[in-house]
XYZ file of C-alpha atoms in Angstrom:
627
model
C 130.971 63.656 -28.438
C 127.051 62.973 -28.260
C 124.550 64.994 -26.047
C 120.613 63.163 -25.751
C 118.518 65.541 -24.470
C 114.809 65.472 -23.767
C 114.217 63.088 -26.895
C 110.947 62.130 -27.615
C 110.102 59.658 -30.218
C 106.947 57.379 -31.040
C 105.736 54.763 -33.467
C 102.448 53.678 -34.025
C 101.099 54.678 -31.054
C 104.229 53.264 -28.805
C 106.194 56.048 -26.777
C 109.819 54.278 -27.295
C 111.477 57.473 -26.025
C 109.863 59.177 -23.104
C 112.041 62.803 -22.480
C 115.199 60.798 -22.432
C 118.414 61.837 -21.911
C 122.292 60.913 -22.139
C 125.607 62.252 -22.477
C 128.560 59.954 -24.063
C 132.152 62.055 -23.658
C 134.770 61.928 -26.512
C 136.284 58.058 -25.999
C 134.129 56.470 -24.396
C 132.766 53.130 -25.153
C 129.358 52.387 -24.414
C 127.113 49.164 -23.957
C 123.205 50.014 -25.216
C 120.864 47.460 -23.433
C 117.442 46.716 -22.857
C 115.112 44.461 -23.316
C 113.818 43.471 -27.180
C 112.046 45.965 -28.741
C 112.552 48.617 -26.407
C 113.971 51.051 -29.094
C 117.744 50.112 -28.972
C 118.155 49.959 -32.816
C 115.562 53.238 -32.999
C 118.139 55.237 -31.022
C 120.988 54.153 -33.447
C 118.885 55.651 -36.466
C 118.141 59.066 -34.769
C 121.427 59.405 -33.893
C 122.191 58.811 -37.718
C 119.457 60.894 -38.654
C 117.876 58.500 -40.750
C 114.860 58.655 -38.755
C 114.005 62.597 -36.807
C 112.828 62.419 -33.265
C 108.946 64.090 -32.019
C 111.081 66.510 -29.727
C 114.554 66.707 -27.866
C 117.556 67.284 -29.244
C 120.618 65.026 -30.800
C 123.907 67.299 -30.343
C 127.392 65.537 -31.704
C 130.386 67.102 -32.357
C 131.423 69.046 -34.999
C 132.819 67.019 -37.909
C 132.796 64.437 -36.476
C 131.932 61.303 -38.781
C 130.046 58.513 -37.792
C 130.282 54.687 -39.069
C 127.411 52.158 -38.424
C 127.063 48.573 -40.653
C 123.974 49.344 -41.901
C 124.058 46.285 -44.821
C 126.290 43.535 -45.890
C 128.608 44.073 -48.344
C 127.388 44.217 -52.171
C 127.726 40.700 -53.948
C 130.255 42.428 -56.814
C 133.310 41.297 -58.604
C 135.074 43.723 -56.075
C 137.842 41.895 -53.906
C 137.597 41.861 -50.336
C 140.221 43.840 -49.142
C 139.798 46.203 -52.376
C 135.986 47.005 -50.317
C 137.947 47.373 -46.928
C 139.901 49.620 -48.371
C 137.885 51.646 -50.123
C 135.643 51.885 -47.094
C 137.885 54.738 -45.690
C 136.116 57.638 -48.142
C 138.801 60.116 -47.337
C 141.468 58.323 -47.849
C 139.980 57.354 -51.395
C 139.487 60.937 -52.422
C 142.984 61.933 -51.563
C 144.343 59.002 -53.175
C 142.055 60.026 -56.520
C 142.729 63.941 -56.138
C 146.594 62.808 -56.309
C 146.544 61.615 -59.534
C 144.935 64.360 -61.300
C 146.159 67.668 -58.701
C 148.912 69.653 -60.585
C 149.312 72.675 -57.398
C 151.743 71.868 -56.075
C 150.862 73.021 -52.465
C 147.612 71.375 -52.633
C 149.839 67.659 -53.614
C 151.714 69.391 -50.690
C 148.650 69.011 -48.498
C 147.319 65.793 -50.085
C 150.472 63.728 -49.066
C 150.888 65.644 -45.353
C 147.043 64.554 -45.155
C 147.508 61.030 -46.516
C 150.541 60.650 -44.332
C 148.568 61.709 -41.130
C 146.168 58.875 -41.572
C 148.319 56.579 -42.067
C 147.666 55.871 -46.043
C 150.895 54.222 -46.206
C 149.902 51.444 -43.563
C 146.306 51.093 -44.850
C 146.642 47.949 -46.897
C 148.576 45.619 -43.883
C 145.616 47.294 -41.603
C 142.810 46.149 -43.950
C 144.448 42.533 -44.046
C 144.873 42.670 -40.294
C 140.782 43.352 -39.805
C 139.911 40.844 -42.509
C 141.988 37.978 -41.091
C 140.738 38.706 -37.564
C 137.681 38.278 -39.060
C 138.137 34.919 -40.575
C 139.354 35.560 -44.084
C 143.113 34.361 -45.003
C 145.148 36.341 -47.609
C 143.577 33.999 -50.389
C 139.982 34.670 -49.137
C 140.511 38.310 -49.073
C 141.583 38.654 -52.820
C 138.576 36.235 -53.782
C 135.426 38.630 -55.200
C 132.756 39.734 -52.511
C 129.870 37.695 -54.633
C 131.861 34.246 -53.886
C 130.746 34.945 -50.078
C 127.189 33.978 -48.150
C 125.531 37.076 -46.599
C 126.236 36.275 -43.772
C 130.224 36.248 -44.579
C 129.350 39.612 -46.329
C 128.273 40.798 -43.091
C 131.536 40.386 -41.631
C 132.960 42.204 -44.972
C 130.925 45.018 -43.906
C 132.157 44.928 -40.483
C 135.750 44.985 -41.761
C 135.209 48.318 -43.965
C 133.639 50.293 -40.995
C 136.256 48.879 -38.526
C 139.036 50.281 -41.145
C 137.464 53.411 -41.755
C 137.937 54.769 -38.046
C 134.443 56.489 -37.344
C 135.033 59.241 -34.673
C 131.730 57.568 -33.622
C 131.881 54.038 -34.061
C 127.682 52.574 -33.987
C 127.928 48.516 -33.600
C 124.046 46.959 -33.386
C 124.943 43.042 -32.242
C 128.635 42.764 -34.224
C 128.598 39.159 -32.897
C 125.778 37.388 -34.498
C 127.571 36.593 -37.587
C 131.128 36.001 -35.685
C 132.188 32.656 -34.411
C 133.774 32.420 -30.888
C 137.253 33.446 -32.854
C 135.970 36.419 -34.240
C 133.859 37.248 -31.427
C 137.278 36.921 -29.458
C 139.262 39.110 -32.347
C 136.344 41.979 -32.023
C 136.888 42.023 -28.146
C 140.342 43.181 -28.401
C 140.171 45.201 -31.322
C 137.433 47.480 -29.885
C 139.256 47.420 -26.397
C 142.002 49.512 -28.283
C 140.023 51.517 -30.249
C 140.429 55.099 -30.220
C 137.627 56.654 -30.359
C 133.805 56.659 -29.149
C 132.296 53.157 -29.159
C 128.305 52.528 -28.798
C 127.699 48.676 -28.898
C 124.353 47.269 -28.808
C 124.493 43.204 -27.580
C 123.240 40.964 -25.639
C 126.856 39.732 -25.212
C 127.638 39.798 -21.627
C 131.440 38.532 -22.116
C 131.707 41.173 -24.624
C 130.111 44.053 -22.086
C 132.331 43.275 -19.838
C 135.294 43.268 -20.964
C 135.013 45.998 -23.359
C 132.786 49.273 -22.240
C 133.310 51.268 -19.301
C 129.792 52.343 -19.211
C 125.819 51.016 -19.712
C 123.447 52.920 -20.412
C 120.158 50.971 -20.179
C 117.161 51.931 -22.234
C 113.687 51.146 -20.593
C 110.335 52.334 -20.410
C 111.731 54.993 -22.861
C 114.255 56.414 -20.359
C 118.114 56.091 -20.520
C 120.074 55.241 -17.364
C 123.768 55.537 -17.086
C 125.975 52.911 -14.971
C 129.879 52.608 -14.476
C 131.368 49.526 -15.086
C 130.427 46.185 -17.433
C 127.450 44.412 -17.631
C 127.865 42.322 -14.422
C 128.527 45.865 -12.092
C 125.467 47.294 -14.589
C 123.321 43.931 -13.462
C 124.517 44.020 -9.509
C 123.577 48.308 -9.186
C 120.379 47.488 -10.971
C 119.319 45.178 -8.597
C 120.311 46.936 -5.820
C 118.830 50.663 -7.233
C 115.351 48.576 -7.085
C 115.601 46.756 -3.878
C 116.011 50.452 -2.362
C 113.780 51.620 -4.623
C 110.672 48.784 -3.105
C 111.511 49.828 0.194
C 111.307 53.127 -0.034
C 108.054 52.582 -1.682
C 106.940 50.196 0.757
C 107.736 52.932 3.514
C 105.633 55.102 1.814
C 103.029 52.974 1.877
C 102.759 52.103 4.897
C 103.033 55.863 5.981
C 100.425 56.720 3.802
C 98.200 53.156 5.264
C 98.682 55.053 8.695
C 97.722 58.637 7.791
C 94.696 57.520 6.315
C 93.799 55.325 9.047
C 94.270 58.531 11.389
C 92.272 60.571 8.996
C 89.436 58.150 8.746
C 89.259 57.770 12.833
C 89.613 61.715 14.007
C 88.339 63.588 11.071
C 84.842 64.228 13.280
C 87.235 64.994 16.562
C 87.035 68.491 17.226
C 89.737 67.712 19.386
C 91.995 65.922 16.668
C 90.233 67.926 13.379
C 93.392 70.228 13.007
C 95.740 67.163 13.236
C 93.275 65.266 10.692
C 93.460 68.299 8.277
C 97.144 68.428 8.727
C 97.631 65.028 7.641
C 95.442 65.121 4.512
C 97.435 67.640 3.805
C 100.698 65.971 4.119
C 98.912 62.701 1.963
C 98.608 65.522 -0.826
C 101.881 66.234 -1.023
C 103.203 63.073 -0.896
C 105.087 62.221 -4.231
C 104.309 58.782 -4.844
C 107.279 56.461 -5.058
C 107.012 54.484 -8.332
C 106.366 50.898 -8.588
C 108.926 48.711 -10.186
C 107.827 47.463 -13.547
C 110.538 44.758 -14.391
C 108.597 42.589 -17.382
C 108.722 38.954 -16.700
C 110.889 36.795 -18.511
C 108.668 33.607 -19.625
C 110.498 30.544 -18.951
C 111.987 28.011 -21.768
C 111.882 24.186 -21.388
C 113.143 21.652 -22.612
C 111.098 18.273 -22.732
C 112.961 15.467 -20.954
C 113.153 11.751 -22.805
C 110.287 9.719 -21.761
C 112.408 6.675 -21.996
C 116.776 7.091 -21.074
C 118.758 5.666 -24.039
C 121.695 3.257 -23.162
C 125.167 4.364 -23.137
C 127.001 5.409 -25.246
C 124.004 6.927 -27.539
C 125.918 7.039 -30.306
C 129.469 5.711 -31.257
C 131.865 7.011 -34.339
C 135.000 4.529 -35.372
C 137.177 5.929 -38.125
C 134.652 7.781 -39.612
C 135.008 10.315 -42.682
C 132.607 12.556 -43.778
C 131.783 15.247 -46.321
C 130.118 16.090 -49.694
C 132.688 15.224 -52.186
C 134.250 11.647 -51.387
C 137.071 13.367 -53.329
C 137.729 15.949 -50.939
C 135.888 14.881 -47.010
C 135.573 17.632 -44.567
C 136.011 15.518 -41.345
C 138.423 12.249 -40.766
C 139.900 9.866 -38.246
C 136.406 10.689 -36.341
C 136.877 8.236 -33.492
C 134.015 9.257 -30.795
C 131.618 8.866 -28.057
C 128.236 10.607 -26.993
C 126.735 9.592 -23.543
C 123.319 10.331 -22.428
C 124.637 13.101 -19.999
C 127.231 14.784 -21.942
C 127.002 18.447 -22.270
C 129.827 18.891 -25.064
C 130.503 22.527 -26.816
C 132.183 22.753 -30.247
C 135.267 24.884 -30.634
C 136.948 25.988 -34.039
C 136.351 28.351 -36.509
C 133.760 29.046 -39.001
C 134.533 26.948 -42.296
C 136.069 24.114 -40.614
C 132.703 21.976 -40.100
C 131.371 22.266 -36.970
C 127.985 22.247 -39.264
C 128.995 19.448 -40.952
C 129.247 17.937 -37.819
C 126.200 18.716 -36.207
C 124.747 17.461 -39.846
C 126.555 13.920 -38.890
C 125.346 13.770 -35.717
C 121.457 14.513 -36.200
C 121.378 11.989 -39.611
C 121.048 14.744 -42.310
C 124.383 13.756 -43.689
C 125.903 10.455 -44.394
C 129.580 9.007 -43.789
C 131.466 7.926 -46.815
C 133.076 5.530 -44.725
C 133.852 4.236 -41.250
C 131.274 2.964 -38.454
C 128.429 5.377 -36.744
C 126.705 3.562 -33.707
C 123.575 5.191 -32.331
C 121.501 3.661 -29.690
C 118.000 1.859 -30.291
C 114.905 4.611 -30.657
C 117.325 7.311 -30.633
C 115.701 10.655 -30.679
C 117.771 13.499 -31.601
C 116.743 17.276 -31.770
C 118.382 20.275 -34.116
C 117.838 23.198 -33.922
C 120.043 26.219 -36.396
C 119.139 29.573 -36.808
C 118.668 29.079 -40.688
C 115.650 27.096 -40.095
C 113.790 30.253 -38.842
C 112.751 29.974 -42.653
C 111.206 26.781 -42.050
C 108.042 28.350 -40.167
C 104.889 29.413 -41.728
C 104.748 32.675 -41.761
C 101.120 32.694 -41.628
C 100.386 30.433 -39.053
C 100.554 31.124 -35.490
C 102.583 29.531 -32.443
C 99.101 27.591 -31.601
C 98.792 26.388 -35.598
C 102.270 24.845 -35.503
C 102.053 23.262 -32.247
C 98.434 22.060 -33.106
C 99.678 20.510 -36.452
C 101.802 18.198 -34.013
C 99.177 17.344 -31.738
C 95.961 16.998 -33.710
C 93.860 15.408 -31.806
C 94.681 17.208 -28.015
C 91.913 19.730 -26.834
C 92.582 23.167 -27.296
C 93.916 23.666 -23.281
C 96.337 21.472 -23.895
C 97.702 23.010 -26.617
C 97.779 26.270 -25.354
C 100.024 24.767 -22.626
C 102.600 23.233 -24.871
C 102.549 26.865 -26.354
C 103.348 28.637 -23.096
C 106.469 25.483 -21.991
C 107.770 26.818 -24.660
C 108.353 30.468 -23.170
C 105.640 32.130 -25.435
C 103.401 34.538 -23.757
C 99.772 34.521 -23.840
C 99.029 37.335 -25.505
C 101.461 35.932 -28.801
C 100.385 32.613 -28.925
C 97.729 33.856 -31.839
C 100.089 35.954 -33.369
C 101.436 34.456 -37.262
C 104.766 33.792 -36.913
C 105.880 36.490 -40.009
C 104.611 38.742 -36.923
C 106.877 37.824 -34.000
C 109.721 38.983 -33.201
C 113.578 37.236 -33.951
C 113.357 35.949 -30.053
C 109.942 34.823 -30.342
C 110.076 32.725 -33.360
C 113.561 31.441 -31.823
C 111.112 30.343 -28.791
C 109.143 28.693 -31.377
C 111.505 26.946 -33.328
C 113.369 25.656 -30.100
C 110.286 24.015 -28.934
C 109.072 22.630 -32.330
C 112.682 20.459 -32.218
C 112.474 19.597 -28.902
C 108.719 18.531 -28.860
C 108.834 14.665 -28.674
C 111.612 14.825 -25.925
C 114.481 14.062 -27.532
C 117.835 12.056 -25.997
C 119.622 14.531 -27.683
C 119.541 18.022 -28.284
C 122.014 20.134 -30.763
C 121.917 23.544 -30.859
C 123.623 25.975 -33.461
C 123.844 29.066 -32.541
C 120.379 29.299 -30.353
C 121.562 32.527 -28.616
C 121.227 35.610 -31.821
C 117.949 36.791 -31.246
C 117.956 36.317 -27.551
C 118.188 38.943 -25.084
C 120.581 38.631 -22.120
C 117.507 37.691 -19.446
C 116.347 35.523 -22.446
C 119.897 33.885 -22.839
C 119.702 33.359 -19.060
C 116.737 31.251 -19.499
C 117.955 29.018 -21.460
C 120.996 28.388 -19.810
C 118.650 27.568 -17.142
C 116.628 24.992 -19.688
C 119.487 23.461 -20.881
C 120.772 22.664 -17.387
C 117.403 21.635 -16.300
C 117.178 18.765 -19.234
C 118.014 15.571 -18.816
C 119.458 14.496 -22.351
C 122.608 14.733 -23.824
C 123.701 18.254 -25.457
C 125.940 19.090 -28.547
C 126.126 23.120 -28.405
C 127.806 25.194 -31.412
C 128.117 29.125 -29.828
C 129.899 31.887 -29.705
C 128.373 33.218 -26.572
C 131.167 32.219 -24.069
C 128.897 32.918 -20.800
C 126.418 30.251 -22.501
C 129.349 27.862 -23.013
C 130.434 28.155 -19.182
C 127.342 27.408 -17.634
C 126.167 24.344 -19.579
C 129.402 22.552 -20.993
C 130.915 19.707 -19.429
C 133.357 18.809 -21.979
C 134.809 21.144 -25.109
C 135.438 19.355 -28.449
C 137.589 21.436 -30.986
C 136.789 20.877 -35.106
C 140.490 21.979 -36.877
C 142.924 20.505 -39.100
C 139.973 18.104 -40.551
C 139.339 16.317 -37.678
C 137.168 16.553 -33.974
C 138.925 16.095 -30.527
C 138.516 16.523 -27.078
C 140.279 19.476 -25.922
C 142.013 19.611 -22.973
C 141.599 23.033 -21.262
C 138.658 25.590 -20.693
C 137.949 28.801 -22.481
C 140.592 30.787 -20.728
C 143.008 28.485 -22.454
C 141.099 28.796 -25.985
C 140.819 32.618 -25.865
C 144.608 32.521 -25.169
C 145.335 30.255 -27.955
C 143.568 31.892 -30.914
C 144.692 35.384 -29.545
C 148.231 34.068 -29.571
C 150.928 35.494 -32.595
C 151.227 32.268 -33.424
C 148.273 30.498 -33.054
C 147.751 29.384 -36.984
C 151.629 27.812 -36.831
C 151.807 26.039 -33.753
C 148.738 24.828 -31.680
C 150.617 21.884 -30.610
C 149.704 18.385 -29.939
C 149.044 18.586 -26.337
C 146.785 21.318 -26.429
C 144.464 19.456 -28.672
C 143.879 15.351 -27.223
C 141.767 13.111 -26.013
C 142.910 11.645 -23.064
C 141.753 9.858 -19.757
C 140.968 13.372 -17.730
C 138.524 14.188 -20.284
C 136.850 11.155 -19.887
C 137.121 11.374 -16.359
C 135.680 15.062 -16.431
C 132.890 14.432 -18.254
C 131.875 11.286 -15.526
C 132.213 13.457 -12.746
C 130.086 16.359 -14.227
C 127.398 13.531 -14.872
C 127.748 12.008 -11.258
C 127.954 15.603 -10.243
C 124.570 16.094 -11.634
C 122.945 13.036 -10.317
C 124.648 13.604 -7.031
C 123.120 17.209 -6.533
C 119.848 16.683 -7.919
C 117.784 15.570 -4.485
C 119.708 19.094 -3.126
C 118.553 21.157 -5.930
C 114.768 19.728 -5.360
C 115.098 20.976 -1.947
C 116.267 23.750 -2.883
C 113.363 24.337 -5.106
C 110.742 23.227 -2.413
C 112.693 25.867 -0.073
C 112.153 28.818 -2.923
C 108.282 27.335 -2.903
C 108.005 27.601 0.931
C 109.544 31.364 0.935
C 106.986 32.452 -1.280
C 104.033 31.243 0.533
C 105.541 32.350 3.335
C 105.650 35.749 2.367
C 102.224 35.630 0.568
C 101.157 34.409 3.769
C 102.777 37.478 5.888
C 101.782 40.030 3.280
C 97.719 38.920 4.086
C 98.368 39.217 7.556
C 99.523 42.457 7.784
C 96.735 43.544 5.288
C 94.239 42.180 7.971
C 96.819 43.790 11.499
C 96.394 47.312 9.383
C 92.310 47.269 9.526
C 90.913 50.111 11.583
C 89.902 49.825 14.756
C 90.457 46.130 14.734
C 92.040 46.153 18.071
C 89.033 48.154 19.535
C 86.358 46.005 17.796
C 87.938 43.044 17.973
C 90.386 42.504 20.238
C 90.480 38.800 20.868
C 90.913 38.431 17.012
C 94.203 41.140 16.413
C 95.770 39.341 19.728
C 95.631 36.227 17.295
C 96.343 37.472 14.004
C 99.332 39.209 15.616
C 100.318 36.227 17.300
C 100.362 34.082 14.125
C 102.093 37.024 12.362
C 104.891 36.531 14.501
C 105.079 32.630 14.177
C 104.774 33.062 10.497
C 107.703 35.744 10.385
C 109.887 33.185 12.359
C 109.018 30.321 10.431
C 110.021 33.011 7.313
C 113.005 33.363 8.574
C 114.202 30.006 9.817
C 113.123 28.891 6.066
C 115.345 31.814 4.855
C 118.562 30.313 6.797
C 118.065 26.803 5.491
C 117.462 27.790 1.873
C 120.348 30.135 2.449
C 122.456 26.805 3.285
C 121.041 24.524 1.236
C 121.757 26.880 -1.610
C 125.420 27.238 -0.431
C 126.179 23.602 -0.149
C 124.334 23.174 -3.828
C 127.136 26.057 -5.297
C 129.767 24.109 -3.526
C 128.671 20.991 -5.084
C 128.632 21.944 -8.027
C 132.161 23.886 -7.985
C 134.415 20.379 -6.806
């Protein structure tokens, strides 16, 4: 289907493609990852040929047509599934050429041709994509400029899903998808027919849809079998071979020149001397690994614990016309250590919900309890708008602590997973991740008791996501998370809350269950009462995950100090044998290698007695957390 060869392709100086190559075979389907800004989205528009490549070569198959959403659908009087429909090009020609063609072999050929791809079923198909989607058979009959963008978006999506690319080009299909859509999408693209290249940072999605990554970085393209997780697991283990080799090498190379420098005057050794040089010429240096570090996200604790329950809803209704509420019969509780995601589809007021909680919208009626001082935090992608765009990450921190010196500053900068070197730059300037960074850390800055995040993950890279999974665990508040990224939902929620039918309630079951539910025939009909309750095992969940926290914490501080310990450790070792591999300290000064070996050998037990415990520790801390 597609051949990459040698490609070759720079901006503004960059080198985003280095001589990189690929090969994706008719049918495959294919996760593109890499780090953010790495050239992901670049490699999509060679491959369309709206950009040209410095050198190489892009080879795809002949005729064969390629589909990409490359903007959201138009805001026209056109109906939805009247721009699904007409999405599939060929099949509107044919459909056209029929009603003016008077040969009769070529309205021979037109209805053989229209009957091949399936005119006849085109309509039920277009319905099919748009309800997966989120649009019912009213929506989809409703114009396209009645719809946000970002429902447009999905529009789009729909019309190049219909159309059947023979190469199908999806950069992050999830970001405008709740978790029912993002479900939907899975399945659809695991039947799909033909080539499939997905760029996401959606490891649920990965894995359960391609067979292959190929992972762009440092301008090369790697191939792996398998998901993301068997991608993540041979990656790992390519570079641990990879640093030993290279730390053979190295120490092969440490002894040849050691021989070099002590024999090179030897008549008696000169040859040997010589021969070694020459071998330390020849030697193909192994390369270092260069694995960019992630900076770290945090999220500032309270400085003060709230009293349960934080906040308290009785009967309350809520909305924007009194006439017609969004959200009744809410009947509530929020403790300080509940970590509580919201199910349900778009349009059925999660937002209004989060709106509720954080103050920004009123009840009509009803009682809404929140504890004295309560701080709460909100964070939604729409208020990416909300920064400056000519101030920097140091201007908007600064504005919130006027009078702190400069250092300071700077440090609240970097907590916030900001590196250095953007810290100056104005936020119009950074990049979707970045100013997600930055807005995280602007509503989380006075430490609040609770934090709700909507969507947090779309401009987030997978080692990125990872980080905040581990900042979110790490903080000590109470959490209200709206997400379609199911790994993200896993790791952090306790308890899962589903919005439908007008109302919020605990649900009683885990994802698995969910995903089962909404891909059900019947899901719509009959999503009966016991899947959706509140009852006494939820409660008593979400108290065990809390004492489960509290419980494990003194083992995850040893932990920690154990991780600490390795490190110097290792440090420690590392220095030693820098000192063991000095020439001719054994003949200079032997009293001095006797002892540096000696502690070498302590240090390398101690290593790996530390090893064992943190190796136990770490087990009984996975166990704990799994009862």
């Amino acid at each position: 289907m597609l051949t990459i060869k040698d490609l070759t392709y720079r901006i503004a100086g960059r080198t985003l493609l280095d001589t990189a190559s690929a090969v994706v075979p008719d049918g495959d389907k294919i996760g593109l990852v890499g780090r953010n800004g790495t050239g992901k989205t670049t490699l999509f528009k060679l491959i369309t040929g709206d950009i040209s490549q410095e050198s190489g070569t892009l080879s795809l198959r002949k005729e064969a047509r390629i589909g990409q959403v490359a903007q959201e659908a138009p805001a026209t009087d056109e109906s939805l599934i009247s721009f699904v429909l007409r999405a599939d090009t060929e099949r509107t020609a044919l459909l056209a050429e029929a009603e003016t063609a008077e040969d009769p072999n070529r309205i021979a050929e037109i209805q053989v041709r229209l009957a091949d791809i399936e005119s006849h079923s085109a309509e039920a198909r277009a319905a099919a994509i748009l309800h997966g989607l989120g649009f019912d058979h009213e929506a989809q009959q409703r114009p396209c400029h009645a719809f946000s963008g970002g429902w447009r978006m999905r529009v789009a999506l729909a019309g190049v899903l219909f159309a059947r690319p023979d190469l199908l080009l999806l950069d992050e299909p999830t970001n405008y998808l709740d978790l029912e859509g993002t479900v939907w999408l899975e399945t659809y693209l695991s039947r799909y027919p033909y080539t499939v290249i997905i760029i996401s940072h959606d490891r649920d999605l990965l894995n359960n849809v391609v067979g292959r990554i190929l992972h762009l970085d440092q301008g090369q393209l790697t191939s792996y079998r398998g998901g993301y997780d068997q991608f993540e697991r041979q990656r790992r283990e390519k570079q641990a071979l990879q640093q030993k080799l290279k730390d053979k090498q190295d120490a092969a190379r440490k002894h040849m020149e050691a021989f070099v420098e002590r024999f090179r005057a030897k008549a008696t050794k000169a040859r040997q001397a010589q021969s070694r040089l020459k071998a330390l010429e020849k030697m193909e240096p192994v390369a270092a690994l260069i694995d960019s570090e992630i900076q770290p996200i945090r999220i500032p604790d309270p400085e003060k614990p709230a009293s349960p329950p934080i906040l308290r809803m009785e009967k309350l209704i809520v909305g924007y016309d009194q006439a017609k509420p969004v959200l009744r019969r809410l009947d509530l509780r929020i403790d300080p250590d509940d970590r509580i995601a919201l199910l349900g589809a778009n349009g059925n007021g999660k937002s209004t919900f989060a709106k509720l909680i954080s103050g920004r919208l009123e009840p009509f009626s009803g009682t809404l309890t929140r504890a004295d001082k309560l701080d709460i935090a909100y964070f939604a992608q729409h208020q990416l708008d909300e920064l400056v765009p000519s101030q920097s990450a140091v201007d908007h921190v600064r504005a919130l602590m006027p009078d702190a010196p400069e250092a300071k500053v700077r440090a609240r900068v970097a907590q916030m997973g900001l590196a250095t070197s953007k810290m100056e730059t104005a936020a119009q300037d950074l990049s979707g991740g970045e100013k997600a960074r930055l807005l995280l850390g602007l509503a989380t800055f006075s430490g609040a008791h609770l934090v709700i995040l909507d969507e947090p993950t779309n401009h987030l890279d997978v080692d990125s996501r990872q980080t905040l999974i581990q900042a979110i665990n790490d903080y000590q508040g109470a959490v209200l998370l709206i997400s379609h990224d199911r790994h993200l939902v896993e790791a952090v929620a306790d308890r899962l809350w589903i919005v439908r039918d007008g109302t919020v309630q605990a649900y009683d079951g885990d994802l698995t269950d969910y995903r089962r539910l909404i891909l059900s025939a019947d899901s719509k009909q009959d999503r009966s009462a016991d899947q959706v309750k509140t009852t006494p095992s939820a409660q008593d969940r979400r108290k065990q995950a809390a004492d489960r926290r509290k419980e494990t914490a003194p083992l995850r501080k040893t932990v920690k100090a154990l991780e600490d310990q390795l490190e110097t450790l290792q440090t420690k070792l590392d220095k030693l044998d820098k000192r063991l591999a000095t020439p001719d300290l054994f003949t200079d000064h032997p009293e001095k290698g006797v002892q540096l070996s000696k502690e070498r050998a302590d240090t390398e037990r101690l290593l790996l007695q530390t090893e064992e415990d943190w190796l136990e520790r770490s087990a009984e801390l996975e166990e704990a957390m799994a009862d």
